[in-house]
Amino acid sequence: HELTDLPQDVWQYLKDNKFFAMIIKKEYGGLEFSAFAQSCVLQKLTSKSTLLSSIVGVPNSLGPGELLQHYGTKEQKDHYLPRLASGQEIPCFALTSPEAGSDASSIPDYGVVCKGQWNGEEVVGVSLTWNKRYITLAPVATVLGLAFKLQDPDGLIGDNKEPGITCALIPTDTPGVEIGRRHFPLNVPFQNGPTRGKDIFVPLDYIIGGPDMAGQGWRMLVECLSVGRAITLPSNSAGGIKMIAVATGAYSRIRRQFRLPIGKMEGVEESLAKLAGYAYSSDAAVSMSTGAVDLGEKPSVVSAIIKYHLTEQMRDATIHAMDVLGGKGIMLGPNNYLGRGYQGAPIAITVEGANIL
């Protein structure tokens, strides 16, 4: 919290040891972990730092890496995947806008197929305009995955004048790409911020999958989101719950009031029982959801249900643990393992589809 970021040596360690390459195939320099293995890594990271697991989780969830592997052209894969695997490129994915949160299909951001100048030649490309916010890793990203609605009024790439939602990869050093003031979500200092662009011309081969995938963005997002949502947020929640259960249970044995450990008091026992139950149920849920992904399923309904319940359990677990810790949980400092997690619990509740909806 002094840096409001990970230390640079930790960033370098994550890159050197391919923490951002868990989903990338070995042929491109990645680790090609199973969904279950990825979940185990995220749970361990969460037990140490929610900041750490958030930063590692995003590139291994819905984003350029996942979309490229499923839909990218050979040229796109050969260029980006090795660079993503090595940490040379840091990706983010820009979907949320001020007008479109959980209702992602209503994004107002658009791209118009037109002719323009690129490297001194006139080519057919897309003029992009967007305004996105709440984009994790945007402040440090080198490549921006962008979702927008594609229009082709002159029929330059086909008969359909409104192809619809499309995904493209935009290097963040492209002239005109703006990264706004960094957000600071509830005192959890992971890199998050807005991005904007107006009338930025890029060639058609910036579309993920090339022109053939124009208008296929919604299908791409739904298929990949169901996979990511079955792994990242549930795993982070399960890892946090397990850590809270272990640490709070241990604390309740050594903290004494009225000449006995507080863990022997019925009110505290009730909270500890909740924590134990959540630890077992969250572990079972994540094992099931990641197992489904490893079998080749795209469990959209299951992943939504599990995301809802495990993030809610995580929030409830922090409340029960805070009740047990009392003053030790309230006073922030290096020995308070709960305070920042308690503050940041609504983040997981809100992202990738607000639970209340």
CSV table of C-alpha atoms in Angstrom, one decimal:
chain,number,residue,atom,x,y,z
A,1,HIS,CA,0.0,0.0,0.0
A,2,GLU,CA,3.0,2.3,0.2
A,3,LEU,CA,3.6,1.7,-3.5
A,4,THR,CA,-0.1,1.2,-4.5
A,5,ASP,CA,1.3,-1.6,-6.7
A,6,LEU,CA,3.4,-4.8,-6.6
A,7,PRO,CA,7.1,-4.1,-6.1
A,8,GLN,CA,9.0,-4.2,-9.4
A,9,ASP,CA,11.0,-7.3,-8.4
A,10,VAL,CA,7.7,-9.1,-7.9
A,11,TRP,CA,6.4,-8.1,-11.3
A,12,GLN,CA,9.6,-9.4,-12.8
A,13,TYR,CA,9.4,-12.6,-10.9
A,14,LEU,CA,5.9,-13.2,-12.2
A,15,LYS,CA,7.1,-12.6,-15.8
A,16,ASP,CA,10.2,-14.7,-15.5
A,17,ASN,CA,8.3,-17.6,-14.0
A,18,LYS,CA,5.4,-17.4,-16.6
A,19,PHE,CA,2.6,-16.7,-14.1
A,20,PHE,CA,0.9,-14.8,-17.0
A,21,ALA,CA,1.3,-17.8,-19.3
A,22,MET,CA,-0.7,-20.5,-17.5
A,23,ILE,CA,-3.3,-20.8,-20.2
A,24,ILE,CA,-1.0,-20.4,-23.2
A,25,LYS,CA,0.1,-23.5,-25.1
A,26,LYS,CA,3.6,-24.8,-24.7
A,27,GLU,CA,4.3,-24.4,-28.4
A,28,TYR,CA,4.1,-20.6,-27.9
A,29,GLY,CA,6.2,-20.7,-24.7
A,30,GLY,CA,3.4,-21.0,-22.2
A,31,LEU,CA,2.8,-23.5,-19.4
A,32,GLU,CA,-0.5,-25.0,-20.8
A,33,PHE,CA,-1.8,-25.7,-17.3
A,34,SER,CA,-5.1,-27.5,-16.8
A,35,ALA,CA,-7.9,-25.5,-15.3
A,36,PHE,CA,-7.5,-27.3,-12.0
A,37,ALA,CA,-3.8,-26.5,-11.9
A,38,GLN,CA,-4.5,-22.9,-12.6
A,39,SER,CA,-7.1,-22.9,-9.8
A,40,CYS,CA,-4.6,-24.3,-7.3
A,41,VAL,CA,-2.0,-21.5,-8.2
A,42,LEU,CA,-4.6,-18.8,-7.8
A,43,GLN,CA,-5.9,-20.2,-4.5
A,44,LYS,CA,-2.3,-20.2,-3.1
A,45,LEU,CA,-1.7,-16.6,-4.4
A,46,THR,CA,-4.9,-15.4,-2.8
A,47,SER,CA,-3.9,-16.8,0.5
A,48,LYS,CA,-0.9,-14.4,0.4
A,49,SER,CA,-2.4,-11.3,-1.4
A,50,THR,CA,-5.6,-10.6,-3.2
A,51,LEU,CA,-3.6,-8.0,-5.2
A,52,LEU,CA,-1.3,-10.7,-6.4
A,53,SER,CA,-4.1,-13.1,-7.4
A,54,SER,CA,-6.0,-10.4,-9.2
A,55,ILE,CA,-3.0,-9.3,-11.3
A,56,VAL,CA,-2.2,-12.9,-12.2
A,57,GLY,CA,-5.8,-14.0,-12.7
A,58,VAL,CA,-6.8,-11.5,-15.4
A,59,PRO,CA,-4.3,-12.4,-18.1
A,60,ASN,CA,-5.2,-16.0,-17.6
A,61,SER,CA,-8.9,-15.4,-17.8
A,62,LEU,CA,-11.0,-13.6,-20.4
A,63,GLY,CA,-8.6,-11.5,-22.5
A,64,PRO,CA,-6.3,-11.4,-25.4
A,65,GLY,CA,-4.5,-14.7,-24.6
A,66,GLU,CA,-7.7,-16.8,-24.3
A,67,LEU,CA,-9.3,-15.2,-27.4
A,68,LEU,CA,-6.2,-15.5,-29.6
A,69,GLN,CA,-5.8,-19.2,-28.9
A,70,HIS,CA,-9.4,-19.9,-29.8
A,71,TYR,CA,-10.0,-17.4,-32.6
A,72,GLY,CA,-6.8,-15.7,-33.7
A,73,THR,CA,-5.2,-16.0,-37.1
A,74,LYS,CA,-1.9,-17.8,-37.4
A,75,GLU,CA,-0.1,-14.5,-37.8
A,76,GLN,CA,-1.7,-13.1,-34.6
A,77,LYS,CA,-0.9,-16.2,-32.6
A,78,ASP,CA,2.7,-16.3,-33.7
A,79,HIS,CA,3.2,-12.6,-32.9
A,80,TYR,CA,1.4,-12.2,-29.7
A,81,LEU,CA,1.3,-15.5,-27.8
A,82,PRO,CA,5.1,-15.9,-27.3
A,83,ARG,CA,5.2,-12.2,-26.1
A,84,LEU,CA,2.3,-12.7,-23.7
A,85,ALA,CA,3.9,-15.9,-22.4
A,86,SER,CA,7.2,-14.2,-21.6
A,87,GLY,CA,5.6,-11.1,-20.1
A,88,GLN,CA,7.0,-8.9,-22.8
A,89,GLU,CA,3.4,-7.9,-23.5
A,90,ILE,CA,0.9,-7.1,-20.7
A,91,PRO,CA,-2.7,-7.5,-21.8
A,92,CYS,CA,-6.0,-6.0,-20.7
A,93,PHE,CA,-9.5,-6.5,-22.0
A,94,ALA,CA,-11.7,-3.4,-22.4
A,95,LEU,CA,-15.4,-4.3,-22.3
A,96,THR,CA,-17.1,-2.3,-19.6
A,97,SER,CA,-18.2,1.3,-20.4
A,98,PRO,CA,-20.0,4.0,-18.5
A,99,GLU,CA,-23.3,3.0,-20.2
A,100,ALA,CA,-22.8,-0.8,-20.2
A,101,GLY,CA,-21.8,-2.8,-17.1
A,102,SER,CA,-23.4,-6.1,-16.6
A,103,ASP,CA,-25.4,-5.6,-19.8
A,104,ALA,CA,-22.3,-5.9,-21.9
A,105,SER,CA,-24.2,-6.3,-25.1
A,106,SER,CA,-25.3,-2.7,-24.9
A,107,ILE,CA,-21.8,-1.2,-25.4
A,108,PRO,CA,-21.9,2.1,-27.3
A,109,ASP,CA,-18.3,1.9,-28.5
A,110,TYR,CA,-18.1,1.5,-32.3
A,111,GLY,CA,-15.9,1.0,-35.2
A,112,VAL,CA,-16.6,2.0,-38.8
A,113,VAL,CA,-15.1,0.1,-41.7
A,114,CYS,CA,-13.5,2.6,-44.1
A,115,LYS,CA,-10.4,3.4,-46.1
A,116,GLY,CA,-7.4,5.1,-44.5
A,117,GLN,CA,-3.7,5.6,-44.5
A,118,TRP,CA,-1.5,2.9,-42.9
A,119,ASN,CA,2.2,2.8,-43.2
A,120,GLY,CA,2.0,5.2,-46.2
A,121,GLU,CA,-0.6,3.2,-48.1
A,122,GLU,CA,-4.3,3.4,-48.4
A,123,VAL,CA,-5.9,0.3,-47.0
A,124,VAL,CA,-9.3,-0.9,-45.8
A,125,GLY,CA,-9.5,-0.7,-42.0
A,126,VAL,CA,-11.6,0.4,-39.0
A,127,SER,CA,-12.0,3.8,-37.4
A,128,LEU,CA,-12.5,3.1,-33.7
A,129,THR,CA,-14.1,5.3,-31.0
A,130,TRP,CA,-14.4,4.0,-27.5
A,131,ASN,CA,-14.8,5.0,-23.8
A,132,LYS,CA,-14.1,2.3,-21.3
A,133,ARG,CA,-13.7,2.2,-17.6
A,134,TYR,CA,-12.9,-0.2,-14.7
A,135,ILE,CA,-10.4,-2.1,-16.9
A,136,THR,CA,-8.0,-4.2,-14.9
A,137,LEU,CA,-4.3,-3.8,-16.0
A,138,ALA,CA,-5.2,-0.9,-18.3
A,139,PRO,CA,-2.7,1.5,-16.6
A,140,VAL,CA,0.2,-1.0,-17.3
A,141,ALA,CA,-1.0,-2.8,-20.4
A,142,THR,CA,0.9,-2.9,-23.7
A,143,VAL,CA,-1.9,-4.5,-25.7
A,144,LEU,CA,-5.5,-3.7,-25.4
A,145,GLY,CA,-8.2,-6.2,-26.2
A,146,LEU,CA,-11.2,-4.1,-27.3
A,147,ALA,CA,-14.9,-5.0,-27.7
A,148,PHE,CA,-16.9,-2.6,-29.9
A,149,LYS,CA,-19.8,-2.7,-32.4
A,150,LEU,CA,-18.7,-2.8,-36.0
A,151,GLN,CA,-20.4,-0.9,-38.8
A,152,ASP,CA,-19.8,-1.3,-42.5
A,153,PRO,CA,-22.0,1.3,-44.2
A,154,ASP,CA,-20.2,1.1,-47.6
A,155,GLY,CA,-20.2,-2.7,-47.7
A,156,LEU,CA,-16.4,-2.9,-47.9
A,157,ILE,CA,-16.1,-6.3,-46.2
A,158,GLY,CA,-19.5,-7.8,-47.0
A,159,ASP,CA,-23.2,-7.3,-47.4
A,160,ASN,CA,-24.0,-6.9,-43.7
A,161,LYS,CA,-23.8,-3.2,-42.9
A,162,GLU,CA,-24.1,-3.9,-39.1
A,163,PRO,CA,-21.9,-6.9,-38.3
A,164,GLY,CA,-22.2,-6.1,-34.6
A,165,ILE,CA,-19.9,-6.8,-31.6
A,166,THR,CA,-16.3,-7.4,-32.7
A,167,CYS,CA,-13.1,-7.8,-30.8
A,168,ALA,CA,-9.7,-6.4,-31.8
A,169,LEU,CA,-6.2,-6.1,-30.4
A,170,ILE,CA,-4.8,-2.6,-30.2
A,171,PRO,CA,-1.2,-1.8,-29.1
A,172,THR,CA,-1.5,0.8,-26.4
A,173,ASP,CA,1.3,2.9,-28.0
A,174,THR,CA,-1.0,3.4,-31.1
A,175,PRO,CA,-1.3,7.2,-31.6
A,176,GLY,CA,-4.5,8.4,-30.0
A,177,VAL,CA,-5.0,5.6,-27.5
A,178,GLU,CA,-5.6,7.2,-24.1
A,179,ILE,CA,-5.2,5.6,-20.6
A,180,GLY,CA,-7.0,7.8,-18.1
A,181,ARG,CA,-6.4,8.4,-14.4
A,182,ARG,CA,-6.0,5.2,-12.5
A,183,HIS,CA,-8.9,3.9,-10.4
A,184,PHE,CA,-8.4,2.8,-6.8
A,185,PRO,CA,-10.9,0.1,-6.0
A,186,LEU,CA,-11.7,0.0,-2.3
A,187,ASN,CA,-8.1,0.3,-1.2
A,188,VAL,CA,-7.0,-2.8,-3.1
A,189,PRO,CA,-4.3,-1.3,-5.3
A,190,PHE,CA,-4.4,-3.6,-8.4
A,191,GLN,CA,-3.9,-1.8,-11.6
A,192,ASN,CA,-7.2,-0.6,-12.9
A,193,GLY,CA,-8.3,2.4,-15.0
A,194,PRO,CA,-10.2,3.8,-18.0
A,195,THR,CA,-9.2,3.9,-21.6
A,196,ARG,CA,-10.4,6.0,-24.5
A,197,GLY,CA,-9.9,6.5,-28.2
A,198,LYS,CA,-11.6,8.7,-30.9
A,199,ASP,CA,-11.5,8.0,-34.6
A,200,ILE,CA,-8.4,5.8,-34.4
A,201,PHE,CA,-7.7,4.1,-37.7
A,202,VAL,CA,-6.3,0.5,-37.6
A,203,PRO,CA,-6.1,-2.2,-40.3
A,204,LEU,CA,-8.6,-5.0,-40.5
A,205,ASP,CA,-6.0,-7.5,-39.4
A,206,TYR,CA,-6.2,-6.0,-35.9
A,207,ILE,CA,-9.6,-7.8,-35.6
A,208,ILE,CA,-9.1,-11.0,-33.6
A,209,GLY,CA,-9.4,-13.7,-36.2
A,210,GLY,CA,-9.2,-11.2,-39.0
A,211,PRO,CA,-12.1,-9.9,-41.2
A,212,ASP,CA,-13.8,-13.4,-41.1
A,213,MET,CA,-14.5,-12.9,-37.4
A,214,ALA,CA,-16.1,-9.5,-37.8
A,215,GLY,CA,-19.3,-9.5,-35.9
A,216,GLN,CA,-18.5,-12.7,-34.0
A,217,GLY,CA,-17.4,-10.9,-30.8
A,218,TRP,CA,-20.4,-11.7,-28.7
A,219,ARG,CA,-20.1,-15.4,-29.3
A,220,MET,CA,-16.4,-15.2,-28.5
A,221,LEU,CA,-17.0,-13.3,-25.3
A,222,VAL,CA,-19.8,-15.6,-24.1
A,223,GLU,CA,-17.8,-18.8,-24.8
A,224,CYS,CA,-14.6,-17.6,-23.2
A,225,LEU,CA,-16.2,-15.8,-20.3
A,226,SER,CA,-17.9,-19.0,-19.1
A,227,VAL,CA,-14.5,-20.6,-18.9
A,228,GLY,CA,-12.8,-17.8,-17.2
A,229,ARG,CA,-15.7,-17.3,-14.8
A,230,ALA,CA,-15.5,-21.0,-13.8
A,231,ILE,CA,-11.9,-20.6,-12.7
A,232,THR,CA,-10.6,-17.1,-11.7
A,233,LEU,CA,-13.2,-15.6,-9.3
A,234,PRO,CA,-14.2,-18.9,-7.7
A,235,SER,CA,-10.6,-19.9,-7.2
A,236,ASN,CA,-9.7,-16.5,-5.7
A,237,SER,CA,-12.7,-16.8,-3.4
A,238,ALA,CA,-12.0,-20.4,-2.4
A,239,GLY,CA,-8.3,-19.6,-1.6
A,240,GLY,CA,-9.3,-16.6,0.5
A,241,ILE,CA,-12.0,-18.5,2.4
A,242,LYS,CA,-9.5,-21.3,3.2
A,243,MET,CA,-6.9,-18.8,4.4
A,244,ILE,CA,-9.5,-17.0,6.6
A,245,ALA,CA,-10.7,-20.3,8.1
A,246,VAL,CA,-7.2,-21.5,9.0
A,247,ALA,CA,-6.0,-18.1,10.4
A,248,THR,CA,-9.2,-17.3,12.3
A,249,GLY,CA,-9.4,-20.7,13.7
A,250,ALA,CA,-5.8,-20.5,15.0
A,251,TYR,CA,-6.4,-17.0,16.4
A,252,SER,CA,-9.5,-18.2,18.3
A,253,ARG,CA,-7.3,-20.8,20.1
A,254,ILE,CA,-4.6,-18.4,21.3
A,255,ARG,CA,-6.8,-15.3,22.0
A,256,ARG,CA,-8.2,-15.7,25.6
A,257,GLN,CA,-10.9,-13.8,27.3
A,258,PHE,CA,-12.6,-14.7,30.6
A,259,ARG,CA,-9.8,-17.2,31.2
A,260,LEU,CA,-10.5,-19.4,28.2
A,261,PRO,CA,-9.8,-19.4,24.5
A,262,ILE,CA,-12.5,-17.4,22.6
A,263,GLY,CA,-12.8,-20.4,20.3
A,264,LYS,CA,-14.7,-22.2,23.1
A,265,MET,CA,-17.4,-19.5,23.2
A,266,GLU,CA,-20.6,-20.5,21.5
A,267,GLY,CA,-20.9,-17.3,19.5
A,268,VAL,CA,-17.4,-17.6,18.1
A,269,GLU,CA,-18.0,-21.4,17.5
A,270,GLU,CA,-20.9,-20.4,15.3
A,271,SER,CA,-18.8,-18.2,13.1
A,272,LEU,CA,-16.0,-20.8,13.0
A,273,ALA,CA,-18.5,-23.4,11.8
A,274,LYS,CA,-19.6,-21.1,9.0
A,275,LEU,CA,-16.0,-20.6,7.9
A,276,ALA,CA,-15.3,-24.4,8.0
A,277,GLY,CA,-18.4,-25.1,5.9
A,278,TYR,CA,-17.6,-22.4,3.4
A,279,ALA,CA,-14.0,-23.8,3.1
A,280,TYR,CA,-15.2,-27.3,2.2
A,281,SER,CA,-18.1,-26.2,-0.1
A,282,SER,CA,-16.0,-23.7,-2.0
A,283,ASP,CA,-13.2,-26.3,-2.5
A,284,ALA,CA,-15.8,-28.8,-3.8
A,285,ALA,CA,-17.4,-26.2,-6.1
A,286,VAL,CA,-14.1,-25.2,-7.7
A,287,SER,CA,-13.0,-28.8,-8.2
A,288,MET,CA,-16.3,-29.4,-10.0
A,289,SER,CA,-16.2,-26.3,-12.2
A,290,THR,CA,-12.5,-26.6,-13.2
A,291,GLY,CA,-13.0,-30.3,-13.8
A,292,ALA,CA,-15.8,-29.5,-16.2
A,293,VAL,CA,-13.5,-27.1,-18.1
A,294,ASP,CA,-10.8,-29.7,-18.3
A,295,LEU,CA,-13.3,-32.1,-19.8
A,296,GLY,CA,-13.9,-29.6,-22.6
A,297,GLU,CA,-17.1,-28.1,-21.4
A,298,LYS,CA,-18.1,-24.4,-21.5
A,299,PRO,CA,-20.2,-24.4,-18.3
A,300,SER,CA,-21.9,-21.0,-18.7
A,301,VAL,CA,-24.8,-21.6,-16.3
A,302,VAL,CA,-22.6,-23.5,-13.8
A,303,SER,CA,-19.9,-20.9,-13.8
A,304,ALA,CA,-22.4,-18.1,-13.2
A,305,ILE,CA,-23.9,-19.9,-10.3
A,306,ILE,CA,-20.6,-20.7,-8.8
A,307,LYS,CA,-19.3,-17.2,-9.3
A,308,TYR,CA,-22.3,-15.9,-7.4
A,309,HIS,CA,-22.2,-18.3,-4.5
A,310,LEU,CA,-18.5,-18.3,-3.9
A,311,THR,CA,-18.0,-14.6,-4.0
A,312,GLU,CA,-21.0,-14.2,-1.6
A,313,GLN,CA,-19.4,-16.8,0.7
A,314,MET,CA,-16.2,-15.0,0.6
A,315,ARG,CA,-17.9,-11.8,1.7
A,316,ASP,CA,-19.8,-13.5,4.4
A,317,ALA,CA,-16.6,-15.3,5.5
A,318,THR,CA,-14.8,-11.9,6.0
A,319,ILE,CA,-17.7,-10.7,8.1
A,320,HIS,CA,-17.7,-13.7,10.4
A,321,ALA,CA,-13.9,-13.5,10.7
A,322,MET,CA,-14.1,-9.8,11.5
A,323,ASP,CA,-16.5,-10.6,14.3
A,324,VAL,CA,-14.1,-13.1,15.7
A,325,LEU,CA,-11.0,-10.8,15.4
A,326,GLY,CA,-12.7,-7.8,16.9
A,327,GLY,CA,-10.2,-5.0,17.5
A,328,LYS,CA,-7.4,-6.9,15.7
A,329,GLY,CA,-9.4,-6.9,12.5
A,330,ILE,CA,-10.3,-3.3,12.7
A,331,MET,CA,-6.8,-1.8,13.1
A,332,LEU,CA,-5.0,-1.8,9.8
A,333,GLY,CA,-1.4,-2.7,9.7
A,334,PRO,CA,1.1,-5.3,8.4
A,335,ASN,CA,-0.2,-8.0,10.9
A,336,ASN,CA,-3.8,-7.5,9.9
A,337,TYR,CA,-4.6,-10.4,7.5
A,338,LEU,CA,-8.2,-9.5,7.1
A,339,GLY,CA,-8.8,-5.7,6.9
A,340,ARG,CA,-8.0,-5.1,3.2
A,341,GLY,CA,-9.9,-8.2,2.2
A,342,TYR,CA,-12.9,-7.1,4.2
A,343,GLN,CA,-12.7,-3.7,2.4
A,344,GLY,CA,-12.3,-5.2,-1.0
A,345,ALA,CA,-14.9,-8.0,-0.8
A,346,PRO,CA,-17.5,-6.1,-2.9
A,347,ILE,CA,-15.1,-6.1,-5.9
A,348,ALA,CA,-15.6,-9.8,-6.7
A,349,ILE,CA,-19.3,-9.4,-6.0
A,350,THR,CA,-19.5,-6.7,-8.7
A,351,VAL,CA,-17.2,-7.8,-11.5
A,352,GLU,CA,-18.1,-10.2,-14.4
A,353,GLY,CA,-21.8,-9.6,-13.8
A,354,ALA,CA,-23.1,-8.0,-10.6
A,355,ASN,CA,-24.5,-10.7,-8.2
A,356,ILE,CA,-27.6,-8.6,-7.4
A,357,LEU,CA,-28.7,-9.1,-11.1
